[in-house]
Amino acid sequence: MCADRERQPSTSEPRLLDRVRNRLRTRHYSPRTEKAYVSWIRRFILFHGRRHPDQMGEAEVTTFLTHLATQHRVAASTQNQALAALLFLYAQVLKRDLGGPNSPPHARRPTRVPVVLTRSEVASVLARMHGPSRLVATLLYGAGLRLLEGLQLRLKDIDFERQEVLVRDPKGRRPSVSVAELAGRPPPRTHPHRRALTCTRPL
């Protein structure tokens, strides 16, 4: 009996998710987006009792999103990411359009006024940081980088003479150059903080 079970064909879910991964990679989505989209699609399938998405549509997508908002109380950005994953599944993999009159709506994000620190406040924060965290934080502030962009920097990406930072796009597109306010000179080769440019830990 065990041998018969092993010879049984696998369910459609792994094959479908492989198709999703291949389509995401063909369209040069980042690895983080691929992981998030596959996770949401898997949760959508499990939520509806492992039904194949091709047997479902707008109503099931809306029910799933409503469940996320009311039962799990996810943020609007999280709900919209789940919707984006399912729209990608139907449009790019299953070749179906969910943009009809009953299409699932996007969640409204609350309007928030960004908090901008003054130069003195930034200097005070940086003064309390040490080691690799301070070096990366200084680059984030001076060059206006995103966190992941700063953590992926390598020493050769920084030109202290020209005050420039080469920013490598995580999705594989052509890198761009960011003008930075880099104070001082590069750390010597024996400096323990040189390895901070390949640090993968959050600040």
Short mmCIF file of N, CA, C and O in Angstrom, two decimals, residues 65-122:
data_model
loop_
_atom_site.label_atom_id
_atom_site.label_comp_id
_atom_site.label_asym_id
_atom_site.label_seq_id
_atom_site.Cartn_x
_atom_site.Cartn_y
_atom_site.Cartn_z
N LEU A 65 -9.72 37.75 1.20
CA LEU A 65 -9.22 39.05 1.63
C LEU A 65 -10.02 39.59 2.81
O LEU A 65 -9.46 40.21 3.73
N THR A 66 -11.32 39.36 2.80
CA THR A 66 -12.15 39.78 3.93
C THR A 66 -11.76 39.05 5.20
O THR A 66 -11.72 39.63 6.29
N HIS A 67 -11.45 37.77 5.06
CA HIS A 67 -11.00 36.98 6.21
C HIS A 67 -9.70 37.54 6.78
O HIS A 67 -9.54 37.64 8.01
N LEU A 68 -8.78 37.93 5.91
CA LEU A 68 -7.52 38.51 6.38
C LEU A 68 -7.76 39.80 7.15
O LEU A 68 -7.13 40.06 8.18
N ALA A 69 -8.69 40.62 6.64
CA ALA A 69 -8.93 41.92 7.26
C ALA A 69 -9.71 41.81 8.56
O ALA A 69 -9.41 42.52 9.54
N THR A 70 -10.71 40.93 8.62
CA THR A 70 -11.59 40.87 9.79
C THR A 70 -11.10 39.92 10.86
O THR A 70 -11.23 40.20 12.06
N GLN A 71 -10.53 38.78 10.46
CA GLN A 71 -10.10 37.79 11.44
C GLN A 71 -8.64 37.97 11.85
O GLN A 71 -8.30 37.85 13.02
N HIS A 72 -7.78 38.26 10.89
CA HIS A 72 -6.36 38.42 11.21
C HIS A 72 -5.97 39.88 11.39
O HIS A 72 -4.86 40.16 11.85
N ARG A 73 -6.86 40.79 11.01
CA ARG A 73 -6.62 42.23 11.17
C ARG A 73 -5.27 42.66 10.58
O ARG A 73 -4.49 43.36 11.22
N VAL A 74 -5.02 42.21 9.37
CA VAL A 74 -3.77 42.58 8.71
C VAL A 74 -3.82 44.03 8.28
O VAL A 74 -4.90 44.62 8.12
N ALA A 75 -2.66 44.63 8.08
CA ALA A 75 -2.59 46.01 7.62
C ALA A 75 -3.05 46.10 6.17
O ALA A 75 -3.08 45.10 5.44
N ALA A 76 -3.41 47.31 5.76
CA ALA A 76 -3.87 47.51 4.39
C ALA A 76 -2.80 47.12 3.38
O ALA A 76 -3.10 46.52 2.34
N SER A 77 -1.54 47.42 3.68
CA SER A 77 -0.46 47.07 2.76
C SER A 77 -0.32 45.56 2.63
O SER A 77 -0.05 45.04 1.54
N THR A 78 -0.52 44.84 3.73
CA THR A 78 -0.44 43.38 3.70
C THR A 78 -1.59 42.80 2.88
O THR A 78 -1.41 41.88 2.07
N GLN A 79 -2.78 43.34 3.08
CA GLN A 79 -3.94 42.87 2.31
C GLN A 79 -3.76 43.15 0.82
O GLN A 79 -4.09 42.31 -0.03
N ASN A 80 -3.20 44.30 0.50
CA ASN A 80 -2.97 44.63 -0.91
C ASN A 80 -1.90 43.74 -1.53
O ASN A 80 -1.95 43.44 -2.72
N GLN A 81 -0.92 43.33 -0.73
CA GLN A 81 0.09 42.42 -1.25
C GLN A 81 -0.53 41.06 -1.57
O GLN A 81 -0.21 40.44 -2.60
N ALA A 82 -1.42 40.59 -0.69
CA ALA A 82 -2.12 39.33 -0.96
C ALA A 82 -2.95 39.44 -2.23
O ALA A 82 -2.98 38.52 -3.06
N LEU A 83 -3.62 40.57 -2.40
CA LEU A 83 -4.42 40.78 -3.61
C LEU A 83 -3.53 40.81 -4.85
O LEU A 83 -3.87 40.21 -5.88
N ALA A 84 -2.39 41.47 -4.75
CA ALA A 84 -1.47 41.53 -5.89
C ALA A 84 -0.99 40.14 -6.28
O ALA A 84 -0.85 39.82 -7.47
N ALA A 85 -0.72 39.30 -5.28
CA ALA A 85 -0.28 37.94 -5.56
C ALA A 85 -1.36 37.15 -6.30
O ALA A 85 -1.08 36.42 -7.26
N LEU A 86 -2.61 37.30 -5.86
CA LEU A 86 -3.70 36.55 -6.49
C LEU A 86 -4.02 37.10 -7.88
O LEU A 86 -4.34 36.34 -8.80
N LEU A 87 -3.93 38.41 -8.05
CA LEU A 87 -4.13 38.98 -9.38
C LEU A 87 -3.05 38.50 -10.35
O LEU A 87 -3.33 38.23 -11.52
N PHE A 88 -1.82 38.39 -9.84
CA PHE A 88 -0.73 37.86 -10.68
C PHE A 88 -1.02 36.41 -11.06
O PHE A 88 -0.82 36.01 -12.21
N LEU A 89 -1.49 35.63 -10.09
CA LEU A 89 -1.79 34.22 -10.36
C LEU A 89 -2.81 34.09 -11.48
O LEU A 89 -2.62 33.32 -12.43
N TYR A 90 -3.89 34.85 -11.38
CA TYR A 90 -4.97 34.69 -12.36
C TYR A 90 -4.60 35.31 -13.71
O TYR A 90 -4.90 34.74 -14.76
N ALA A 91 -3.94 36.46 -13.69
CA ALA A 91 -3.65 37.14 -14.95
C ALA A 91 -2.46 36.53 -15.69
O ALA A 91 -2.51 36.34 -16.91
N GLN A 92 -1.40 36.19 -14.96
CA GLN A 92 -0.16 35.77 -15.60
C GLN A 92 -0.02 34.25 -15.72
O GLN A 92 0.70 33.78 -16.60
N VAL A 93 -0.66 33.50 -14.83
CA VAL A 93 -0.50 32.04 -14.85
C VAL A 93 -1.75 31.35 -15.39
O VAL A 93 -1.67 30.51 -16.29
N LEU A 94 -2.92 31.71 -14.86
CA LEU A 94 -4.16 31.07 -15.29
C LEU A 94 -4.81 31.79 -16.47
O LEU A 94 -5.80 31.29 -17.01
N LYS A 95 -4.28 32.96 -16.84
CA LYS A 95 -4.78 33.72 -17.99
C LYS A 95 -6.26 34.05 -17.85
O LYS A 95 -7.05 33.90 -18.77
N ARG A 96 -6.61 34.52 -16.66
CA ARG A 96 -7.99 34.95 -16.40
C ARG A 96 -7.97 36.35 -15.83
O ARG A 96 -7.06 36.72 -15.09
N ASP A 97 -8.98 37.12 -16.17
CA ASP A 97 -9.06 38.51 -15.73
C ASP A 97 -10.04 38.63 -14.57
O ASP A 97 -11.19 38.21 -14.68
N LEU A 98 -9.55 39.20 -13.47
CA LEU A 98 -10.42 39.43 -12.32
C LEU A 98 -10.81 40.91 -12.23
O LEU A 98 -11.18 41.39 -11.16
N GLY A 99 -10.72 41.61 -13.32
CA GLY A 99 -10.98 43.05 -13.30
C GLY A 99 -12.39 43.43 -13.68
O GLY A 99 -12.62 44.53 -14.17
N GLY A 100 -13.35 42.54 -13.47
CA GLY A 100 -14.74 42.83 -13.80
C GLY A 100 -15.40 43.71 -12.76
O GLY A 100 -14.77 44.23 -11.84
N PRO A 101 -16.72 43.89 -12.88
CA PRO A 101 -17.44 44.75 -11.92
C PRO A 101 -17.40 44.22 -10.50
O PRO A 101 -17.55 44.99 -9.55
N ASN A 102 -17.20 42.92 -10.33
CA ASN A 102 -17.13 42.33 -8.99
C ASN A 102 -15.70 42.03 -8.57
O ASN A 102 -15.46 41.17 -7.72
N SER A 103 -14.75 42.73 -9.18
CA SER A 103 -13.34 42.47 -8.87
C SER A 103 -13.03 42.85 -7.43
O SER A 103 -13.61 43.79 -6.88
N PRO A 104 -12.11 42.12 -6.78
CA PRO A 104 -11.76 42.42 -5.39
C PRO A 104 -11.17 43.82 -5.27
O PRO A 104 -10.29 44.20 -6.05
N PRO A 105 -11.63 44.61 -4.31
CA PRO A 105 -11.12 45.98 -4.18
C PRO A 105 -9.80 46.02 -3.42
O PRO A 105 -9.48 45.13 -2.63
N HIS A 106 -9.03 47.07 -3.68
CA HIS A 106 -7.82 47.32 -2.91
C HIS A 106 -8.19 47.94 -1.57
O HIS A 106 -9.14 48.71 -1.46
N ALA A 107 -7.41 47.58 -0.55
CA ALA A 107 -7.63 48.17 0.77
C ALA A 107 -7.10 49.60 0.78
O ALA A 107 -6.06 49.89 0.19
N ARG A 108 -7.81 50.47 1.46
CA ARG A 108 -7.38 51.86 1.57
C ARG A 108 -6.34 52.01 2.66
O ARG A 108 -6.55 51.59 3.79
N ARG A 109 -5.24 52.61 2.29
CA ARG A 109 -4.20 52.86 3.28
C ARG A 109 -4.49 54.16 4.03
O ARG A 109 -4.86 55.16 3.41
N PRO A 110 -4.30 54.15 5.34
CA PRO A 110 -4.52 55.40 6.09
C PRO A 110 -3.49 56.45 5.72
O PRO A 110 -2.33 56.14 5.46
N THR A 111 -3.93 57.70 5.68
CA THR A 111 -3.03 58.80 5.36
C THR A 111 -2.17 59.12 6.59
O THR A 111 -2.69 59.42 7.66
N ARG A 112 -0.88 59.05 6.40
CA ARG A 112 0.03 59.31 7.51
C ARG A 112 1.04 60.37 7.12
O ARG A 112 1.55 60.37 6.00
N VAL A 113 1.29 61.27 8.04
CA VAL A 113 2.30 62.30 7.81
C VAL A 113 3.66 61.73 8.21
O VAL A 113 3.84 61.29 9.35
N PRO A 114 4.61 61.68 7.29
CA PRO A 114 5.92 61.10 7.63
C PRO A 114 6.65 61.92 8.69
O PRO A 114 6.54 63.15 8.74
N VAL A 115 7.36 61.22 9.53
CA VAL A 115 8.17 61.87 10.56
C VAL A 115 9.57 62.07 10.00
O VAL A 115 10.26 61.11 9.64
N VAL A 116 9.98 63.32 9.89
CA VAL A 116 11.29 63.66 9.35
C VAL A 116 12.15 64.23 10.47
O VAL A 116 11.78 65.21 11.11
N LEU A 117 13.29 63.59 10.70
CA LEU A 117 14.19 64.06 11.75
C LEU A 117 15.01 65.24 11.25
O LEU A 117 15.35 65.34 10.07
N THR A 118 15.34 66.13 12.16
CA THR A 118 16.24 67.23 11.83
C THR A 118 17.67 66.71 11.77
O THR A 118 17.97 65.58 12.19
N ARG A 119 18.57 67.53 11.25
CA ARG A 119 19.97 67.13 11.17
C ARG A 119 20.55 66.84 12.55
O ARG A 119 21.31 65.88 12.74
N SER A 120 20.18 67.66 13.52
CA SER A 120 20.70 67.45 14.87
C SER A 120 20.16 66.16 15.48
O SER A 120 20.87 65.44 16.20
N GLU A 121 18.90 65.83 15.18
CA GLU A 121 18.32 64.59 15.68
C GLU A 121 18.98 63.38 15.04
O GLU A 121 19.24 62.37 15.71
N VAL A 122 19.26 63.47 13.73
CA VAL A 122 19.95 62.38 13.05
C VAL A 122 21.34 62.19 13.64
O VAL A 122 21.79 61.06 13.90
#
